[in-house]
Amino acid sequence: MKLYYSPGACSLAAHIILNEINVDFDLVRVDLKTHKTEKDVDYYCINPKGYVPALEINPGLILTENVAILPFLAQHDPKQDLIPPSGLGRAKVLEWLGYLNSELHDAYAVFFGAPLDAPAKEKAYAEIDRLLKYIDQAIADSDNDYLVDDNFGPADAYLFVLTNWSNLIKHDLSPYTHVNNIRNKVAARQSVQIAMRDEGLIA
C-alpha cells in the first residue's frame, strides 16, 4: 500500500493506523499548495479531489476520505482490536468518524483558509469549543477507556490528529480533561511516535 500524506494533516490518522496493523507501506509526501508530490507528480492525477489522504491499495486502485480509509485499514488488524468486525460496535466507530470528519474537522479547517478577522476568529474558536465540549461530555458519560470501547481505534487516532491542530491555531485544550486523557494515551503509542517522527513533527 501507499499513503499520500502531508505532514500533520488529517492523513496522519491513516499513517498511525498503518503502523498499528504492521503492514509494509510507502509514504509519498504531497505539497497541498502546489498539489505536487515529492517527485513533482501532479497530485490531481492521483486524487482529483486534491487533498490528503489518498491510499493506493494496488497500482491504480485509490481510496480517499478518512471515513473510508480508516475503517478499511483497521479491519486488517489481525487481533480485531482496532475495529469490531460488525454490529453495533462497528457502527459506533463509523458514527464517531462521521462526526469528527463532518463537524470537528470542518471547524478547525476554517483557520487554514483565508485569514480571519477578530470577530470571525472568535466565532470559529467558539464552534470548536462547542464541539469539544460535547465530545468531552460523551467520554465522561461512558465507561470506556477510548471513544468507542476499551480499545484504541481509528476514531481515537482521528480525534488525536484533529485536536493537535489546536497547537497551530493557539487554541486552549486544557478545559477538556477527558479529551486530553485519550490524547495522552494515544500520544504514548509507538505507532503514533513513529508516524510523527516520520512526518517530521517531533524529533
PDB file of C-alpha atoms in Angstrom:
ATOM      1  CA  MET A   1       0.000   0.000   0.000  1.00  0.00           C
ATOM      2  CA  LYS A   2       0.999   3.601  -0.491  1.00  0.00           C
ATOM      3  CA  LEU A   3      -0.196   6.569   1.601  1.00  0.00           C
ATOM      4  CA  TYR A   4      -0.220  10.051   0.130  1.00  0.00           C
ATOM      5  CA  TYR A   5       0.117  12.450   3.040  1.00  0.00           C
ATOM      6  CA  SER A   6       1.006  15.949   4.143  1.00  0.00           C
ATOM      7  CA  PRO A   7       2.821  16.364   7.472  1.00  0.00           C
ATOM      8  CA  GLY A   8       0.418  16.848  10.355  1.00  0.00           C
ATOM      9  CA  ALA A   9      -2.649  16.850   8.112  1.00  0.00           C
ATOM     10  CA  CYS A  10      -5.581  14.517   8.690  1.00  0.00           C
ATOM     11  CA  SER A  11      -3.658  11.874   6.736  1.00  0.00           C
ATOM     12  CA  LEU A  12      -1.639  11.391   9.927  1.00  0.00           C
ATOM     13  CA  ALA A  13      -4.535   9.302  11.275  1.00  0.00           C
ATOM     14  CA  ALA A  14      -4.158   6.811   8.425  1.00  0.00           C
ATOM     15  CA  HIS A  15      -0.395   6.805   8.939  1.00  0.00           C
ATOM     16  CA  ILE A  16      -0.940   5.852  12.591  1.00  0.00           C
ATOM     17  CA  ILE A  17      -3.328   3.014  11.735  1.00  0.00           C
ATOM     18  CA  LEU A  18      -0.943   1.702   9.079  1.00  0.00           C
ATOM     19  CA  ASN A  19       1.714   1.481  11.783  1.00  0.00           C
ATOM     20  CA  GLU A  20      -0.733  -0.270  14.094  1.00  0.00           C
ATOM     21  CA  ILE A  21      -1.541  -3.058  11.634  1.00  0.00           C
ATOM     22  CA  ASN A  22       2.141  -3.580  10.890  1.00  0.00           C
ATOM     23  CA  VAL A  23       1.984  -3.867   7.097  1.00  0.00           C
ATOM     24  CA  ASP A  24       4.512  -2.778   4.513  1.00  0.00           C
ATOM     25  CA  PHE A  25       3.618   0.573   3.011  1.00  0.00           C
ATOM     26  CA  ASP A  26       5.214   3.522   1.269  1.00  0.00           C
ATOM     27  CA  LEU A  27       4.779   7.180   2.130  1.00  0.00           C
ATOM     28  CA  VAL A  28       4.502   9.850  -0.541  1.00  0.00           C
ATOM     29  CA  ARG A  29       4.563  13.446   0.638  1.00  0.00           C
ATOM     30  CA  VAL A  30       2.203  15.903  -1.042  1.00  0.00           C
ATOM     31  CA  ASP A  31       2.571  19.686  -1.104  1.00  0.00           C
ATOM     32  CA  LEU A  32      -1.005  20.892  -0.681  1.00  0.00           C
ATOM     33  CA  LYS A  33      -0.166  24.356  -2.006  1.00  0.00           C
ATOM     34  CA  THR A  34       1.324  23.229  -5.306  1.00  0.00           C
ATOM     35  CA  HIS A  35      -0.549  19.905  -5.447  1.00  0.00           C
ATOM     36  CA  LYS A  36       2.664  18.157  -6.388  1.00  0.00           C
ATOM     37  CA  THR A  37       4.152  15.047  -4.844  1.00  0.00           C
ATOM     38  CA  GLU A  38       7.725  14.964  -3.614  1.00  0.00           C
ATOM     39  CA  LYS A  39       8.678  13.578  -7.051  1.00  0.00           C
ATOM     40  CA  ASP A  40       6.919  16.501  -8.794  1.00  0.00           C
ATOM     41  CA  VAL A  41       3.951  14.407  -9.929  1.00  0.00           C
ATOM     42  CA  ASP A  42       0.655  16.256 -10.359  1.00  0.00           C
ATOM     43  CA  TYR A  43      -1.350  15.060  -7.345  1.00  0.00           C
ATOM     44  CA  TYR A  44      -4.636  15.757  -9.120  1.00  0.00           C
ATOM     45  CA  CYS A  45      -3.749  12.864 -11.425  1.00  0.00           C
ATOM     46  CA  ILE A  46      -3.703  10.605  -8.361  1.00  0.00           C
ATOM     47  CA  ASN A  47      -6.583  12.120  -6.403  1.00  0.00           C
ATOM     48  CA  PRO A  48      -8.749  14.564  -8.395  1.00  0.00           C
ATOM     49  CA  LYS A  49     -10.091  15.925  -5.095  1.00  0.00           C
ATOM     50  CA  GLY A  50      -6.654  17.392  -4.452  1.00  0.00           C
ATOM     51  CA  TYR A  51      -6.410  16.720  -0.737  1.00  0.00           C
ATOM     52  CA  VAL A  52      -4.994  14.032   1.512  1.00  0.00           C
ATOM     53  CA  PRO A  53      -5.180  11.270   2.492  1.00  0.00           C
ATOM     54  CA  ALA A  54      -5.238   9.015  -0.519  1.00  0.00           C
ATOM     55  CA  LEU A  55      -4.452   5.346  -0.103  1.00  0.00           C
ATOM     56  CA  GLU A  56      -3.210   3.380  -3.086  1.00  0.00           C
ATOM     57  CA  ILE A  57      -4.235  -0.177  -2.287  1.00  0.00           C
ATOM     58  CA  ASN A  58      -2.934  -1.635  -5.539  1.00  0.00           C
ATOM     59  CA  PRO A  59      -1.492   0.179  -8.557  1.00  0.00           C
ATOM     60  CA  GLY A  60      -4.281   2.407  -9.841  1.00  0.00           C
ATOM     61  CA  LEU A  61      -6.720   1.483  -7.063  1.00  0.00           C
ATOM     62  CA  ILE A  62      -7.126   4.578  -4.899  1.00  0.00           C
ATOM     63  CA  LEU A  63      -9.262   5.037  -1.799  1.00  0.00           C
ATOM     64  CA  THR A  64      -9.895   8.530  -0.407  1.00  0.00           C
ATOM     65  CA  GLU A  65     -11.643  10.053   2.640  1.00  0.00           C
ATOM     66  CA  ASN A  66     -10.736   9.175   6.210  1.00  0.00           C
ATOM     67  CA  VAL A  67     -14.205   7.827   6.931  1.00  0.00           C
ATOM     68  CA  ALA A  68     -13.470   5.121   4.334  1.00  0.00           C
ATOM     69  CA  ILE A  69      -9.707   4.706   4.691  1.00  0.00           C
ATOM     70  CA  LEU A  70      -9.549   4.358   8.475  1.00  0.00           C
ATOM     71  CA  PRO A  71     -12.096   1.510   8.808  1.00  0.00           C
ATOM     72  CA  PHE A  72     -10.605  -0.216   5.761  1.00  0.00           C
ATOM     73  CA  LEU A  73      -7.165  -0.218   7.367  1.00  0.00           C
ATOM     74  CA  ALA A  74      -8.423  -1.049  10.850  1.00  0.00           C
ATOM     75  CA  GLN A  75     -10.188  -4.190   9.649  1.00  0.00           C
ATOM     76  CA  HIS A  76      -6.779  -5.603   8.697  1.00  0.00           C
ATOM     77  CA  ASP A  77      -5.844  -5.763  12.379  1.00  0.00           C
ATOM     78  CA  PRO A  78      -5.244  -9.494  12.962  1.00  0.00           C
ATOM     79  CA  LYS A  79      -6.413  -9.206  16.579  1.00  0.00           C
ATOM     80  CA  GLN A  80      -9.594  -7.278  15.611  1.00  0.00           C
ATOM     81  CA  ASP A  81      -8.778  -4.853  18.425  1.00  0.00           C
ATOM     82  CA  LEU A  82      -8.934  -1.719  16.276  1.00  0.00           C
ATOM     83  CA  ILE A  83     -12.495  -2.056  14.995  1.00  0.00           C
ATOM     84  CA  PRO A  84     -15.298  -4.526  15.674  1.00  0.00           C
ATOM     85  CA  PRO A  85     -15.934  -6.695  12.604  1.00  0.00           C
ATOM     86  CA  SER A  86     -19.673  -5.975  12.563  1.00  0.00           C
ATOM     87  CA  GLY A  87     -22.668  -4.964  14.606  1.00  0.00           C
ATOM     88  CA  LEU A  88     -23.271  -2.000  16.881  1.00  0.00           C
ATOM     89  CA  GLY A  89     -19.618  -1.680  17.880  1.00  0.00           C
ATOM     90  CA  ARG A  90     -18.549  -1.111  14.290  1.00  0.00           C
ATOM     91  CA  ALA A  91     -21.472   1.261  13.746  1.00  0.00           C
ATOM     92  CA  LYS A  92     -20.362   3.331  16.750  1.00  0.00           C
ATOM     93  CA  VAL A  93     -16.866   3.652  15.238  1.00  0.00           C
ATOM     94  CA  LEU A  94     -18.411   4.889  11.981  1.00  0.00           C
ATOM     95  CA  GLU A  95     -20.667   7.254  13.912  1.00  0.00           C
ATOM     96  CA  TRP A  96     -17.655   8.869  15.596  1.00  0.00           C
ATOM     97  CA  LEU A  97     -15.674   9.032  12.360  1.00  0.00           C
ATOM     98  CA  GLY A  98     -18.587  10.736  10.639  1.00  0.00           C
ATOM     99  CA  TYR A  99     -18.950  13.283  13.414  1.00  0.00           C
ATOM    100  CA  LEU A 100     -15.248  14.043  13.604  1.00  0.00           C
ATOM    101  CA  ASN A 101     -14.995  14.365   9.838  1.00  0.00           C
ATOM    102  CA  SER A 102     -18.076  16.481   9.201  1.00  0.00           C
ATOM    103  CA  GLU A 103     -18.056  18.610  12.335  1.00  0.00           C
ATOM    104  CA  LEU A 104     -14.738  18.900  14.172  1.00  0.00           C
ATOM    105  CA  HIS A 105     -12.546  18.694  11.078  1.00  0.00           C
ATOM    106  CA  ASP A 106     -14.547  21.428   9.365  1.00  0.00           C
ATOM    107  CA  ALA A 107     -14.467  23.619  12.460  1.00  0.00           C
ATOM    108  CA  TYR A 108     -10.672  23.554  12.559  1.00  0.00           C
ATOM    109  CA  ALA A 109     -10.367  23.889   8.775  1.00  0.00           C
ATOM    110  CA  VAL A 110     -11.790  27.415   8.920  1.00  0.00           C
ATOM    111  CA  PHE A 111      -8.438  28.561  10.341  1.00  0.00           C
ATOM    112  CA  PHE A 112      -6.472  27.173   7.402  1.00  0.00           C
ATOM    113  CA  GLY A 113      -8.236  29.143   4.675  1.00  0.00           C
ATOM    114  CA  ALA A 114      -8.317  32.908   4.193  1.00  0.00           C
ATOM    115  CA  PRO A 115      -7.129  34.932   7.224  1.00  0.00           C
ATOM    116  CA  LEU A 116      -9.853  35.545   9.793  1.00  0.00           C
ATOM    117  CA  ASP A 117     -10.595  38.911  11.327  1.00  0.00           C
ATOM    118  CA  ALA A 118     -11.059  39.118  15.097  1.00  0.00           C
ATOM    119  CA  PRO A 119     -14.848  38.535  15.187  1.00  0.00           C
ATOM    120  CA  ALA A 120     -14.604  35.603  12.750  1.00  0.00           C
ATOM    121  CA  LYS A 121     -11.782  34.083  14.748  1.00  0.00           C
ATOM    122  CA  GLU A 122     -13.744  34.391  17.998  1.00  0.00           C
ATOM    123  CA  LYS A 123     -16.731  32.704  16.354  1.00  0.00           C
ATOM    124  CA  ALA A 124     -14.530  29.906  14.982  1.00  0.00           C
ATOM    125  CA  TYR A 125     -12.949  29.261  18.389  1.00  0.00           C
ATOM    126  CA  ALA A 126     -16.425  29.133  19.932  1.00  0.00           C
ATOM    127  CA  GLU A 127     -17.520  26.494  17.417  1.00  0.00           C
ATOM    128  CA  ILE A 128     -14.509  24.289  18.188  1.00  0.00           C
ATOM    129  CA  ASP A 129     -15.205  24.679  21.895  1.00  0.00           C
ATOM    130  CA  ARG A 130     -18.859  23.737  21.402  1.00  0.00           C
ATOM    131  CA  LEU A 131     -17.901  20.521  19.627  1.00  0.00           C
ATOM    132  CA  LEU A 132     -15.140  19.617  22.066  1.00  0.00           C
ATOM    133  CA  LYS A 133     -17.488  20.193  24.998  1.00  0.00           C
ATOM    134  CA  TYR A 134     -19.862  17.622  23.502  1.00  0.00           C
ATOM    135  CA  ILE A 135     -17.050  15.128  22.875  1.00  0.00           C
ATOM    136  CA  ASP A 136     -15.617  15.621  26.354  1.00  0.00           C
ATOM    137  CA  GLN A 137     -19.019  15.040  27.955  1.00  0.00           C
ATOM    138  CA  ALA A 138     -19.671  11.973  25.803  1.00  0.00           C
ATOM    139  CA  ILE A 139     -16.399  10.468  27.009  1.00  0.00           C
ATOM    140  CA  ALA A 140     -17.217  11.377  30.608  1.00  0.00           C
ATOM    141  CA  ASP A 141     -20.637   9.703  30.335  1.00  0.00           C
ATOM    142  CA  SER A 142     -19.190   6.431  29.058  1.00  0.00           C
ATOM    143  CA  ASP A 143     -17.281   3.762  30.952  1.00  0.00           C
ATOM    144  CA  ASN A 144     -14.859   3.300  28.058  1.00  0.00           C
ATOM    145  CA  ASP A 145     -11.131   3.945  28.005  1.00  0.00           C
ATOM    146  CA  TYR A 146     -11.435   5.271  24.436  1.00  0.00           C
ATOM    147  CA  LEU A 147     -14.191   6.772  22.293  1.00  0.00           C
ATOM    148  CA  VAL A 148     -15.962   3.523  21.455  1.00  0.00           C
ATOM    149  CA  ASP A 149     -14.764   0.851  23.866  1.00  0.00           C
ATOM    150  CA  ASP A 150     -11.688  -0.044  25.888  1.00  0.00           C
ATOM    151  CA  ASN A 151      -9.529  -0.490  22.785  1.00  0.00           C
ATOM    152  CA  PHE A 152      -7.717   2.182  20.805  1.00  0.00           C
ATOM    153  CA  GLY A 153      -9.190   2.537  17.324  1.00  0.00           C
ATOM    154  CA  PRO A 154      -9.413   4.750  14.239  1.00  0.00           C
ATOM    155  CA  ALA A 155     -11.743   7.295  15.843  1.00  0.00           C
ATOM    156  CA  ASP A 156      -9.205   7.885  18.612  1.00  0.00           C
ATOM    157  CA  ALA A 157      -6.422   8.384  16.065  1.00  0.00           C
ATOM    158  CA  TYR A 158      -8.566  10.875  14.156  1.00  0.00           C
ATOM    159  CA  LEU A 159      -9.512  12.788  17.329  1.00  0.00           C
ATOM    160  CA  PHE A 160      -5.839  12.984  18.297  1.00  0.00           C
ATOM    161  CA  VAL A 161      -4.813  14.364  14.912  1.00  0.00           C
ATOM    162  CA  LEU A 162      -7.578  16.962  14.737  1.00  0.00           C
ATOM    163  CA  THR A 163      -7.024  18.252  18.256  1.00  0.00           C
ATOM    164  CA  ASN A 164      -3.305  18.555  17.515  1.00  0.00           C
ATOM    165  CA  TRP A 165      -4.330  21.454  15.304  1.00  0.00           C
ATOM    166  CA  SER A 166      -5.191  23.427  18.433  1.00  0.00           C
ATOM    167  CA  ASN A 167      -1.439  23.972  18.795  1.00  0.00           C
ATOM    168  CA  LEU A 168      -1.310  25.571  15.352  1.00  0.00           C
ATOM    169  CA  ILE A 169      -4.202  27.955  15.954  1.00  0.00           C
ATOM    170  CA  LYS A 170      -3.337  28.825  19.570  1.00  0.00           C
ATOM    171  CA  HIS A 171      -6.458  27.187  20.966  1.00  0.00           C
ATOM    172  CA  ASP A 172      -6.599  26.064  24.594  1.00  0.00           C
ATOM    173  CA  LEU A 173      -7.408  22.383  25.074  1.00  0.00           C
ATOM    174  CA  SER A 174      -6.904  22.375  28.833  1.00  0.00           C
ATOM    175  CA  PRO A 175     -10.634  22.552  29.754  1.00  0.00           C
ATOM    176  CA  TYR A 176     -11.276  19.210  28.070  1.00  0.00           C
ATOM    177  CA  THR A 177      -9.971  16.769  30.653  1.00  0.00           C
ATOM    178  CA  HIS A 178     -11.472  13.634  29.123  1.00  0.00           C
ATOM    179  CA  VAL A 179     -10.363  14.501  25.611  1.00  0.00           C
ATOM    180  CA  ASN A 180      -6.875  15.090  26.957  1.00  0.00           C
ATOM    181  CA  ASN A 181      -6.878  11.751  28.775  1.00  0.00           C
ATOM    182  CA  ILE A 182      -7.461   9.998  25.454  1.00  0.00           C
ATOM    183  CA  ARG A 183      -4.974  12.269  23.699  1.00  0.00           C
ATOM    184  CA  ASN A 184      -2.269  11.369  26.196  1.00  0.00           C
ATOM    185  CA  LYS A 185      -2.874   7.646  25.811  1.00  0.00           C
ATOM    186  CA  VAL A 186      -2.823   7.924  22.030  1.00  0.00           C
ATOM    187  CA  ALA A 187       0.321  10.074  22.025  1.00  0.00           C
ATOM    188  CA  ALA A 188       2.176   7.417  24.019  1.00  0.00           C
ATOM    189  CA  ARG A 189       1.553   4.677  21.454  1.00  0.00           C
ATOM    190  CA  GLN A 190       4.561   3.525  19.471  1.00  0.00           C
ATOM    191  CA  SER A 191       2.573   3.763  16.237  1.00  0.00           C
ATOM    192  CA  VAL A 192       1.935   7.438  16.894  1.00  0.00           C
ATOM    193  CA  GLN A 193       5.500   8.266  17.880  1.00  0.00           C
ATOM    194  CA  ILE A 194       6.839   6.603  14.734  1.00  0.00           C
ATOM    195  CA  ALA A 195       4.314   8.341  12.477  1.00  0.00           C
ATOM    196  CA  MET A 196       5.019  11.757  13.957  1.00  0.00           C
ATOM    197  CA  ARG A 197       8.774  11.254  13.642  1.00  0.00           C
ATOM    198  CA  ASP A 198       8.413  10.077  10.063  1.00  0.00           C
ATOM    199  CA  GLU A 199       6.411  13.198   9.234  1.00  0.00           C
ATOM    200  CA  GLY A 200       8.924  15.490  10.937  1.00  0.00           C
ATOM    201  CA  LEU A 201       6.503  16.594  13.647  1.00  0.00           C
ATOM    202  CA  ILE A 202       8.722  15.511  16.539  1.00  0.00           C
ATOM    203  CA  ALA A 203      12.434  14.853  16.827  1.00  0.00           C
TER     204      ALA A 203
END
